[in-house]
Amino acid sequence: MTAELHDIANARLRTTGQRYTTRRRALVEVLDQADGPLTIPQILELDRSLAQSSAYRNLAVLEQADVVHRIVTNDDFARYELAEDLTEHHHHLICRTCGSVADFTLDPSVEGDLDRVLADVADAQSFRADHHRLDLVGTCADCR
Amino acid sequence: MTAELHDIANARLRTTGQRYTTRRRALVEVLDQADGPLTIPQILELDRSLAQSSAYRNLAVLEQADVVHRIVTNDDFARYELAEDLTEHHHHLICRTCGSVADFTLDPSVEGDLDRVLADVADAQSFRADHHRLDLVGTCADCR
DNA sequence: GTCCGAACCGAGAACTGTTCTCATTTACGT
DNA sequence: ACGTAAATGAGAACAGTTCTCGGTTCGGAC
């Protein structure tokens, strides 16, 4: 399961002429173990062997290879998570107080309905839709 | 209609002990005329009389008074739009190529369904939901 | 195995969107 | 009008992110 993840990451990097190095593997590992997107400070704390500048660079490389996905909230830091096709389609609970971001999923039938409606919207506006993004903004359990 | 908008903006600023000045009114005016959230450079270009530092400050003030809403995408600049209760509930088409953001609305019945499902999710996670945010990410008509 | 070139690495400098400072101006309340 | 508190704008400061560059590591060729 995790081995497969690394195989895919490796393959995707190779196609762009880049290597799946120890540092990059470490990043993927940290993100795989998290239950929500992480900021750079969080990542660096979870794996003290990572250098900040390299983490930024490698996450950019991994993003370009479609292994990780970068999201940006109103928080100070950007956040990184594994690409959706390496995990599963999900959405985010965003806490306005502490900035934390947690994952949640929706019933597949609801997702299906949503996709259909959004496809119509995109069509009507000559917009080529790639994916949708649904966030729930409020206050997390810890901050209530 | 627009007069009412200014009245509301005025009232909301007063309650926080602040004035609805010419500059702040100008910001609201620019945002009201736009058909999507605007970046600071866009705002400054639409009204050359505005100073950058004041625009940032005043938009922050207006945001605190719930007159404008700040959104942040993967683009370099944050974007500002009027608060939803001053316009209407809507979502965003985000172009990954040029970064532009346009508004779109969903059928009320779909919105209702969505709200209901999301309320359940929030409940299950002890999350106090404030509002939801739905973006469609892809390529706009101009960039296709 | 070892050589070579290309990719990678980390520390710190540089960059850039945003916020802060402060001297000046404006505007409200009396 | 007048005094005081808030607002303004130019530029400095700040902070997250990106870039630079000398040194290191990796992978293929022989």
mmCIF file of C-alpha atoms (C1' of nucleotides) in Angstrom:
data_model
loop_
_atom_site.group_PDB
_atom_site.id
_atom_site.type_symbol
_atom_site.label_atom_id
_atom_site.label_comp_id
_atom_site.label_asym_id
_atom_site.label_seq_id
_atom_site.Cartn_x
_atom_site.Cartn_y
_atom_site.Cartn_z
ATOM 1 C CA MET A 1 0.000 0.000 0.000
ATOM 2 C CA THR A 2 2.632 2.491 1.068
ATOM 3 C CA ALA A 3 5.134 0.770 -1.166
ATOM 4 C CA GLU A 4 2.758 1.292 -4.032
ATOM 5 C CA LEU A 5 2.526 4.957 -3.140
ATOM 6 C CA HIS A 6 6.282 5.294 -3.393
ATOM 7 C CA ASP A 7 6.330 3.400 -6.654
ATOM 8 C CA ILE A 8 3.834 5.798 -8.144
ATOM 9 C CA ALA A 9 5.689 8.809 -6.820
ATOM 10 C CA ASN A 10 8.898 7.425 -8.240
ATOM 11 C CA ALA A 11 7.325 6.792 -11.627
ATOM 12 C CA ARG A 12 5.825 10.262 -11.842
ATOM 13 C CA LEU A 13 9.099 11.942 -11.012
ATOM 14 C CA ARG A 14 11.006 9.810 -13.511
ATOM 15 C CA THR A 15 8.764 10.914 -16.347
ATOM 16 C CA THR A 16 9.805 14.498 -15.651
ATOM 17 C CA GLY A 17 13.468 13.537 -15.543
ATOM 18 C CA GLN A 18 13.801 13.752 -11.798
ATOM 19 C CA ARG A 19 14.770 11.425 -9.015
ATOM 20 C CA TYR A 20 12.817 10.104 -6.095
ATOM 21 C CA THR A 21 15.418 10.882 -3.472
ATOM 22 C CA THR A 22 15.517 10.212 0.243
ATOM 23 C CA ARG A 23 14.353 13.725 1.058
ATOM 24 C CA ARG A 24 11.464 13.586 -1.355
ATOM 25 C CA ARG A 25 10.436 10.202 -0.081
ATOM 26 C CA ALA A 26 10.511 11.585 3.437
ATOM 27 C CA LEU A 27 8.152 14.372 2.418
ATOM 28 C CA VAL A 28 5.729 11.931 0.854
ATOM 29 C CA GLU A 29 5.919 9.777 3.958
ATOM 30 C CA VAL A 30 5.088 12.659 6.286
ATOM 31 C CA LEU A 31 2.168 13.741 4.133
ATOM 32 C CA ASP A 32 0.909 10.193 3.870
ATOM 33 C CA GLN A 33 0.762 9.844 7.641
ATOM 34 C CA ALA A 34 -1.036 13.127 8.219
ATOM 35 C CA ASP A 35 -4.793 13.308 8.403
ATOM 36 C CA GLY A 36 -4.979 16.685 6.726
ATOM 37 C CA PRO A 37 -2.814 19.076 4.722
ATOM 38 C CA LEU A 38 0.330 20.267 6.512
ATOM 39 C CA THR A 39 2.233 23.541 6.598
ATOM 40 C CA ILE A 40 5.971 23.696 6.063
ATOM 41 C CA PRO A 41 6.636 24.315 9.779
ATOM 42 C CA GLN A 42 4.526 21.282 10.637
ATOM 43 C CA ILE A 43 6.386 19.160 8.107
ATOM 44 C CA LEU A 44 9.781 20.300 9.357
ATOM 45 C CA GLU A 45 8.790 19.486 12.898
ATOM 46 C CA LEU A 46 7.575 16.017 11.989
ATOM 47 C CA ASP A 47 10.859 15.233 10.257
ATOM 48 C CA ARG A 48 13.707 17.213 11.759
ATOM 49 C CA SER A 49 16.133 15.999 9.116
ATOM 50 C CA LEU A 50 14.489 18.165 6.470
ATOM 51 C CA ALA A 51 15.940 21.546 5.537
ATOM 52 C CA GLN A 52 13.467 24.340 4.949
ATOM 53 C CA SER A 53 14.735 25.508 1.584
ATOM 54 C CA SER A 54 14.941 21.964 0.279
ATOM 55 C CA ALA A 55 11.475 21.186 1.583
ATOM 56 C CA TYR A 56 10.048 24.121 -0.333
ATOM 57 C CA ARG A 57 11.947 23.146 -3.469
ATOM 58 C CA ASN A 58 11.086 19.473 -3.256
ATOM 59 C CA LEU A 59 7.432 20.104 -2.565
ATOM 60 C CA ALA A 60 7.367 22.287 -5.659
ATOM 61 C CA VAL A 61 8.986 19.480 -7.633
ATOM 62 C CA LEU A 62 6.538 16.955 -6.245
ATOM 63 C CA GLU A 63 3.667 19.252 -7.031
ATOM 64 C CA GLN A 64 4.825 19.634 -10.607
ATOM 65 C CA ALA A 65 4.928 15.860 -10.914
ATOM 66 C CA ASP A 66 1.365 15.695 -9.544
ATOM 67 C CA VAL A 67 2.434 13.777 -6.462
ATOM 68 C CA VAL A 68 1.497 16.457 -3.966
ATOM 69 C CA HIS A 69 -1.015 19.246 -4.034
ATOM 70 C CA ARG A 70 -0.552 22.687 -2.574
ATOM 71 C CA ILE A 71 -3.463 24.500 -0.993
ATOM 72 C CA VAL A 72 -3.588 27.972 0.402
ATOM 73 C CA THR A 73 -6.010 29.235 3.021
ATOM 74 C CA ASN A 74 -6.238 32.504 4.916
ATOM 75 C CA ASP A 75 -3.613 31.142 7.243
ATOM 76 C CA ASP A 76 -0.064 32.456 7.001
ATOM 77 C CA PHE A 77 1.362 29.286 5.542
ATOM 78 C CA ALA A 78 0.534 27.268 2.480
ATOM 79 C CA ARG A 79 -0.344 23.627 3.065
ATOM 80 C CA TYR A 80 0.575 20.451 1.271
ATOM 81 C CA GLU A 81 -1.179 17.130 0.873
ATOM 82 C CA LEU A 82 -0.821 14.094 -1.368
ATOM 83 C CA ALA A 83 -2.482 14.344 -4.766
ATOM 84 C CA GLU A 84 -6.084 13.248 -4.687
ATOM 85 C CA ASP A 85 -5.605 10.237 -6.924
ATOM 86 C CA LEU A 86 -3.086 8.942 -4.379
ATOM 87 C CA THR A 87 -5.530 9.259 -1.520
ATOM 88 C CA GLU A 88 -9.221 9.790 -2.123
ATOM 89 C CA HIS A 89 -11.468 12.633 -3.102
ATOM 90 C CA HIS A 90 -12.123 14.712 0.009
ATOM 91 C CA HIS A 91 -12.813 18.205 1.258
ATOM 92 C CA HIS A 92 -11.626 20.422 4.082
ATOM 93 C CA LEU A 93 -12.885 21.677 7.404
ATOM 94 C CA ILE A 94 -11.094 24.978 7.915
ATOM 95 C CA CYS A 95 -10.971 26.538 11.366
ATOM 96 C CA ARG A 96 -11.005 30.312 11.294
ATOM 97 C CA THR A 97 -9.635 30.542 14.796
ATOM 98 C CA CYS A 98 -6.566 28.350 14.767
ATOM 99 C CA GLY A 99 -6.185 27.845 11.027
ATOM 100 C CA SER A 100 -6.155 24.072 11.224
ATOM 101 C CA VAL A 101 -7.373 22.084 8.259
ATOM 102 C CA ALA A 102 -8.926 18.617 8.509
ATOM 103 C CA ASP A 103 -10.233 16.284 5.838
ATOM 104 C CA PHE A 104 -13.781 15.050 5.356
ATOM 105 C CA THR A 105 -15.554 13.115 2.648
ATOM 106 C CA LEU A 106 -19.007 13.359 1.184
ATOM 107 C CA ASP A 107 -21.436 10.616 0.262
ATOM 108 C CA PRO A 108 -20.598 9.442 -3.292
ATOM 109 C CA SER A 109 -24.134 10.094 -4.470
ATOM 110 C CA VAL A 110 -23.898 13.696 -3.307
ATOM 111 C CA GLU A 111 -20.556 14.037 -5.021
ATOM 112 C CA GLY A 112 -22.090 12.668 -8.188
ATOM 113 C CA ASP A 113 -24.918 15.180 -8.096
ATOM 114 C CA LEU A 114 -22.481 17.974 -7.454
ATOM 115 C CA ASP A 115 -20.250 16.940 -10.327
ATOM 116 C CA ARG A 116 -23.185 16.865 -12.698
ATOM 117 C CA VAL A 117 -24.397 20.316 -11.714
ATOM 118 C CA LEU A 118 -20.903 21.761 -11.899
ATOM 119 C CA ALA A 119 -20.348 20.254 -15.327
ATOM 120 C CA ASP A 120 -23.410 22.137 -16.535
ATOM 121 C CA VAL A 121 -22.150 25.390 -15.058
ATOM 122 C CA ALA A 122 -18.743 24.952 -16.668
ATOM 123 C CA ASP A 123 -20.346 24.180 -20.020
ATOM 124 C CA ALA A 124 -22.513 27.274 -19.880
ATOM 125 C CA GLN A 125 -19.470 29.462 -19.308
ATOM 126 C CA SER A 126 -17.101 27.732 -21.731
ATOM 127 C CA PHE A 127 -14.964 26.869 -18.739
ATOM 128 C CA ARG A 128 -12.964 23.654 -18.854
ATOM 129 C CA ALA A 129 -13.386 22.272 -15.359
ATOM 130 C CA ASP A 130 -10.531 20.308 -13.907
ATOM 131 C CA HIS A 131 -11.780 19.613 -10.415
ATOM 132 C CA HIS A 132 -13.890 21.165 -7.729
ATOM 133 C CA ARG A 133 -13.017 22.242 -4.252
ATOM 134 C CA LEU A 134 -15.425 22.382 -1.355
ATOM 135 C CA ASP A 135 -14.470 23.809 2.012
ATOM 136 C CA LEU A 136 -16.436 24.135 5.206
ATOM 137 C CA VAL A 137 -15.284 27.202 7.114
ATOM 138 C CA GLY A 138 -16.008 27.647 10.804
ATOM 139 C CA THR A 139 -14.669 26.730 14.213
ATOM 140 C CA CYS A 140 -13.083 23.398 14.993
ATOM 141 C CA ALA A 141 -13.932 21.305 18.043
ATOM 142 C CA ASP A 142 -10.766 22.413 19.853
ATOM 143 C CA CYS A 143 -11.531 26.098 19.431
ATOM 144 C CA ARG A 144 -15.216 26.096 20.358
ATOM 145 C CA MET B 1 -29.749 49.946 -4.509
ATOM 146 C CA THR B 2 -26.208 51.228 -4.550
ATOM 147 C CA ALA B 3 -27.216 53.931 -2.082
ATOM 148 C CA GLU B 4 -28.475 51.207 0.175
ATOM 149 C CA LEU B 5 -25.171 49.410 -0.163
ATOM 150 C CA HIS B 6 -23.345 52.488 1.056
ATOM 151 C CA ASP B 7 -25.793 52.925 3.888
ATOM 152 C CA ILE B 8 -25.159 49.424 5.062
ATOM 153 C CA ALA B 9 -21.405 49.818 4.734
ATOM 154 C CA ASN B 10 -21.619 53.061 6.656
ATOM 155 C CA ALA B 11 -23.685 51.488 9.401
ATOM 156 C CA ARG B 12 -21.361 48.517 9.788
ATOM 157 C CA LEU B 13 -18.295 50.698 10.049
ATOM 158 C CA ARG B 14 -19.969 52.967 12.611
ATOM 159 C CA THR B 15 -20.685 50.071 14.902
ATOM 160 C CA THR B 16 -16.960 49.355 15.024
ATOM 161 C CA GLY B 17 -16.210 53.016 15.707
ATOM 162 C CA GLN B 18 -14.898 53.802 12.283
ATOM 163 C CA ARG B 19 -15.817 56.180 9.482
ATOM 164 C CA TYR B 20 -17.061 55.503 6.021
ATOM 165 C CA THR B 21 -14.615 57.785 4.254
ATOM 166 C CA THR B 22 -14.213 58.734 0.620
ATOM 167 C CA ARG B 23 -11.453 56.191 0.107
ATOM 168 C CA ARG B 24 -13.410 53.389 1.706
ATOM 169 C CA ARG B 25 -16.474 54.286 -0.302
ATOM 170 C CA ALA B 26 -14.333 54.219 -3.447
ATOM 171 C CA LEU B 27 -13.169 50.702 -2.605
ATOM 172 C CA VAL B 28 -16.721 49.500 -2.092
ATOM 173 C CA GLU B 29 -17.719 51.144 -5.354
ATOM 174 C CA VAL B 30 -14.990 49.408 -7.320
ATOM 175 C CA LEU B 31 -15.829 46.030 -5.803
ATOM 176 C CA ASP B 32 -19.533 46.571 -6.437
ATOM 177 C CA GLN B 33 -18.942 47.156 -10.121
ATOM 178 C CA ALA B 34 -16.699 44.142 -10.608
ATOM 179 C CA ASP B 35 -18.103 40.797 -11.667
ATOM 180 C CA GLY B 36 -15.693 38.815 -9.577
ATOM 181 C CA PRO B 37 -13.193 39.280 -6.758
ATOM 182 C CA LEU B 38 -10.361 41.712 -7.509
ATOM 183 C CA THR B 39 -6.683 41.830 -6.588
ATOM 184 C CA ILE B 40 -5.100 44.947 -5.136
ATOM 185 C CA PRO B 41 -3.327 45.785 -8.416
ATOM 186 C CA GLN B 42 -6.650 45.496 -10.237
ATOM 187 C CA ILE B 43 -8.344 47.748 -7.706
ATOM 188 C CA LEU B 44 -5.593 50.356 -7.890
ATOM 189 C CA GLU B 45 -5.827 50.387 -11.653
ATOM 190 C CA LEU B 46 -9.574 50.828 -11.612
ATOM 191 C CA ASP B 47 -9.286 53.814 -9.298
ATOM 192 C CA ARG B 48 -5.974 55.566 -9.711
ATOM 193 C CA SER B 49 -6.652 57.867 -6.765
ATOM 194 C CA LEU B 50 -6.140 55.025 -4.303
ATOM 195 C CA ALA B 51 -2.826 54.536 -2.523
ATOM 196 C CA GLN B 52 -1.582 51.008 -2.114
ATOM 197 C CA SER B 53 -0.907 51.085 1.612
ATOM 198 C CA SER B 54 -4.245 52.732 2.342
ATOM 199 C CA ALA B 55 -6.042 50.269 0.101
ATOM 200 C CA TYR B 56 -4.581 47.359 2.046
ATOM 201 C CA ARG B 57 -5.430 49.012 5.357
ATOM 202 C CA ASN B 58 -8.926 50.021 4.361
ATOM 203 C CA LEU B 59 -9.748 46.652 2.896
ATOM 204 C CA ALA B 60 -8.678 45.114 6.182
ATOM 205 C CA VAL B 61 -10.934 47.541 8.030
ATOM 206 C CA LEU B 62 -13.815 46.815 5.702
ATOM 207 C CA GLU B 63 -13.238 43.121 6.106
ATOM 208 C CA GLN B 64 -13.340 43.422 9.867
ATOM 209 C CA ALA B 65 -16.652 45.234 9.587
ATOM 210 C CA ASP B 66 -17.962 42.424 7.375
ATOM 211 C CA VAL B 67 -18.382 44.695 4.387
ATOM 212 C CA VAL B 68 -15.815 42.993 2.193
ATOM 213 C CA HIS B 69 -14.471 39.494 2.077
ATOM 214 C CA ARG B 70 -10.916 38.479 1.357
ATOM 215 C CA ILE B 71 -10.209 35.340 -0.587
ATOM 216 C CA VAL B 72 -6.914 33.772 -1.396
ATOM 217 C CA THR B 73 -6.184 31.454 -4.303
ATOM 218 C CA ASN B 74 -2.949 29.999 -5.624
ATOM 219 C CA ASP B 75 -2.412 33.254 -7.446
ATOM 220 C CA ASP B 76 0.186 35.709 -6.128
ATOM 221 C CA PHE B 77 -2.335 38.253 -4.878
ATOM 222 C CA ALA B 78 -5.237 38.012 -2.483
ATOM 223 C CA ARG B 79 -8.621 39.043 -3.852
ATOM 224 C CA TYR B 80 -11.421 41.076 -2.388
ATOM 225 C CA GLU B 81 -15.158 41.055 -2.974
ATOM 226 C CA LEU B 82 -18.201 42.459 -1.227
ATOM 227 C CA ALA B 83 -19.556 40.401 1.655
ATOM 228 C CA GLU B 84 -22.027 37.789 0.531
ATOM 229 C CA ASP B 85 -25.007 39.303 2.299
ATOM 230 C CA LEU B 86 -24.406 42.462 0.268
ATOM 231 C CA THR B 87 -24.441 40.586 -3.017
ATOM 232 C CA GLU B 88 -25.696 37.029 -3.237
ATOM 233 C CA HIS B 89 -24.435 33.608 -2.380
ATOM 234 C CA HIS B 90 -22.142 32.537 -5.190
ATOM 235 C CA HIS B 91 -19.079 30.481 -6.019
ATOM 236 C CA HIS B 92 -15.938 30.894 -8.077
ATOM 237 C CA LEU B 93 -14.551 29.703 -11.361
ATOM 238 C CA ILE B 94 -10.793 29.787 -10.926
ATOM 239 C CA CYS B 95 -8.514 29.681 -13.951
ATOM 240 C CA ARG B 96 -5.267 27.850 -13.316
ATOM 241 C CA THR B 97 -3.608 29.475 -16.312
ATOM 242 C CA CYS B 98 -4.223 33.187 -15.849
ATOM 243 C CA GLY B 99 -5.428 33.170 -12.257
ATOM 244 C CA SER B 100 -8.654 35.007 -13.023
ATOM 245 C CA VAL B 101 -11.645 34.427 -10.777
ATOM 246 C CA ALA B 102 -15.260 34.755 -11.938
ATOM 247 C CA ASP B 103 -18.512 34.304 -10.063
ATOM 248 C CA PHE B 104 -21.208 31.720 -10.657
ATOM 249 C CA THR B 105 -24.317 30.680 -8.809
ATOM 250 C CA LEU B 106 -25.938 27.331 -8.188
ATOM 251 C CA ASP B 107 -29.580 26.374 -8.315
ATOM 252 C CA PRO B 108 -31.123 27.105 -4.889
ATOM 253 C CA SER B 109 -32.350 23.550 -4.519
ATOM 254 C CA VAL B 110 -28.826 22.253 -5.043
ATOM 255 C CA GLU B 111 -27.530 24.755 -2.522
ATOM 256 C CA GLY B 112 -30.157 23.571 -0.074
ATOM 257 C CA ASP B 113 -29.150 19.953 -0.495
ATOM 258 C CA LEU B 114 -25.527 20.866 -0.074
ATOM 259 C CA ASP B 115 -26.184 22.862 3.072
ATOM 260 C CA ARG B 116 -28.071 19.986 4.606
ATOM 261 C CA VAL B 117 -25.334 17.464 3.868
ATOM 262 C CA LEU B 118 -22.636 19.793 5.146
ATOM 263 C CA ALA B 119 -24.560 20.469 8.334
ATOM 264 C CA ASP B 120 -24.516 16.743 9.003
ATOM 265 C CA VAL B 121 -20.797 16.540 8.392
ATOM 266 C CA ALA B 122 -20.113 19.465 10.725
ATOM 267 C CA ASP B 123 -22.296 17.924 13.399
ATOM 268 C CA ALA B 124 -20.515 14.610 13.195
ATOM 269 C CA GLN B 125 -17.154 16.298 13.729
ATOM 270 C CA SER B 126 -18.254 18.808 16.384
ATOM 271 C CA PHE B 127 -17.364 21.523 13.934
ATOM 272 C CA ARG B 128 -19.328 24.765 14.060
ATOM 273 C CA ALA B 129 -19.832 25.576 10.379
ATOM 274 C CA ASP B 130 -19.961 29.209 9.411
ATOM 275 C CA HIS B 131 -20.255 28.974 5.655
ATOM 276 C CA HIS B 132 -19.150 26.809 2.799
ATOM 277 C CA ARG B 133 -16.975 27.585 -0.166
ATOM 278 C CA LEU B 134 -17.178 25.847 -3.507
ATOM 279 C CA ASP B 135 -14.700 26.522 -6.292
ATOM 280 C CA LEU B 136 -14.474 25.128 -9.771
ATOM 281 C CA VAL B 137 -10.845 24.980 -10.852
ATOM 282 C CA GLY B 138 -9.850 24.683 -14.487
ATOM 283 C CA THR B 139 -9.220 26.798 -17.569
ATOM 284 C CA CYS B 140 -11.260 29.866 -18.430
ATOM 285 C CA ALA B 141 -12.670 30.576 -21.879
ATOM 286 C CA ASP B 142 -9.904 33.079 -22.665
ATOM 287 C CA CYS B 143 -7.126 30.622 -21.895
ATOM 288 C CA ARG B 144 -8.457 27.549 -23.688
ATOM 289 C "C1'" DG C 1 34.927 -0.631 -9.426
ATOM 290 C "C1'" DT C 2 35.690 4.199 -10.822
ATOM 291 C "C1'" DC C 3 34.711 8.252 -13.586
ATOM 292 C "C1'" DC C 4 31.867 11.757 -15.218
ATOM 293 C "C1'" DG C 5 28.120 14.634 -15.610
ATOM 294 C "C1'" DA C 6 23.733 15.783 -14.105
ATOM 295 C "C1'" DA C 7 20.649 16.157 -10.400
ATOM 296 C "C1'" DC C 8 20.258 17.221 -5.583
ATOM 297 C "C1'" DC C 9 21.265 19.318 -1.178
ATOM 298 C "C1'" DG C 10 21.426 22.983 2.600
ATOM 299 C "C1'" DA C 11 22.554 27.669 4.322
ATOM 300 C "C1'" DG C 12 21.749 31.996 3.602
ATOM 301 C "C1'" DA C 13 20.692 35.904 0.471
ATOM 302 C "C1'" DA C 14 17.156 37.878 -2.253
ATOM 303 C "C1'" DC C 15 12.501 38.640 -3.550
ATOM 304 C "C1'" DT C 16 7.713 40.200 -3.050
ATOM 305 C "C1'" DG C 17 3.020 40.648 -1.263
ATOM 306 C "C1'" DT C 18 1.463 42.623 2.845
ATOM 307 C "C1'" DT C 19 1.708 45.179 7.177
ATOM 308 C "C1'" DC C 20 3.534 48.791 9.986
ATOM 309 C "C1'" DT C 21 5.332 53.559 11.079
ATOM 310 C "C1'" DC C 22 4.824 58.193 11.343
ATOM 311 C "C1'" DA C 23 4.280 62.857 9.947
ATOM 312 C "C1'" DT C 24 0.550 65.187 7.821
ATOM 313 C "C1'" DT C 25 -4.212 65.926 6.654
ATOM 314 C "C1'" DT C 26 -9.073 65.381 7.244
ATOM 315 C "C1'" DA C 27 -13.349 65.305 9.574
ATOM 316 C "C1'" DC C 28 -16.517 64.788 13.347
ATOM 317 C "C1'" DG C 29 -18.516 66.716 17.832
ATOM 318 C "C1'" DT C 30 -18.985 70.613 20.709
ATOM 319 C "C1'" DA D 1 -14.230 77.874 14.539
ATOM 320 C "C1'" DC D 2 -11.546 74.587 17.405
ATOM 321 C "C1'" DG D 3 -9.571 70.647 19.354
ATOM 322 C "C1'" DT D 4 -9.099 65.979 19.173
ATOM 323 C "C1'" DA D 5 -9.308 61.556 17.258
ATOM 324 C "C1'" DA D 6 -9.292 59.023 13.096
ATOM 325 C "C1'" DA D 7 -7.608 58.574 8.287
ATOM 326 C "C1'" DT D 8 -4.182 59.107 4.758
ATOM 327 C "C1'" DG D 9 0.009 58.048 1.896
ATOM 328 C "C1'" DA D 10 5.022 57.267 1.279
ATOM 329 C "C1'" DG D 11 8.257 54.424 2.496
ATOM 330 C "C1'" DA D 12 10.360 51.205 5.873
ATOM 331 C "C1'" DA D 13 9.834 46.801 7.839
ATOM 332 C "C1'" DC D 14 8.240 42.120 7.904
ATOM 333 C "C1'" DA D 15 7.636 37.213 6.662
ATOM 334 C "C1'" DG D 16 6.652 33.405 3.687
ATOM 335 C "C1'" DT D 17 8.683 31.756 -0.248
ATOM 336 C "C1'" DT D 18 12.088 31.460 -3.917
ATOM 337 C "C1'" DC D 19 16.690 31.812 -5.654
ATOM 338 C "C1'" DT D 20 21.866 31.282 -5.532
ATOM 339 C "C1'" DC D 21 25.786 28.763 -5.196
ATOM 340 C "C1'" DG D 22 29.390 25.825 -3.501
ATOM 341 C "C1'" DG D 23 29.511 21.219 -2.162
ATOM 342 C "C1'" DT D 24 27.521 16.396 -2.300
ATOM 343 C "C1'" DT D 25 25.236 12.378 -4.087
ATOM 344 C "C1'" DC D 26 23.447 9.566 -7.484
ATOM 345 C "C1'" DG D 27 23.148 6.801 -11.873
ATOM 346 C "C1'" DG D 28 24.880 5.307 -16.045
ATOM 347 C "C1'" DA D 29 29.126 4.228 -19.159
ATOM 348 C "C1'" DC D 30 33.171 1.949 -19.579
#
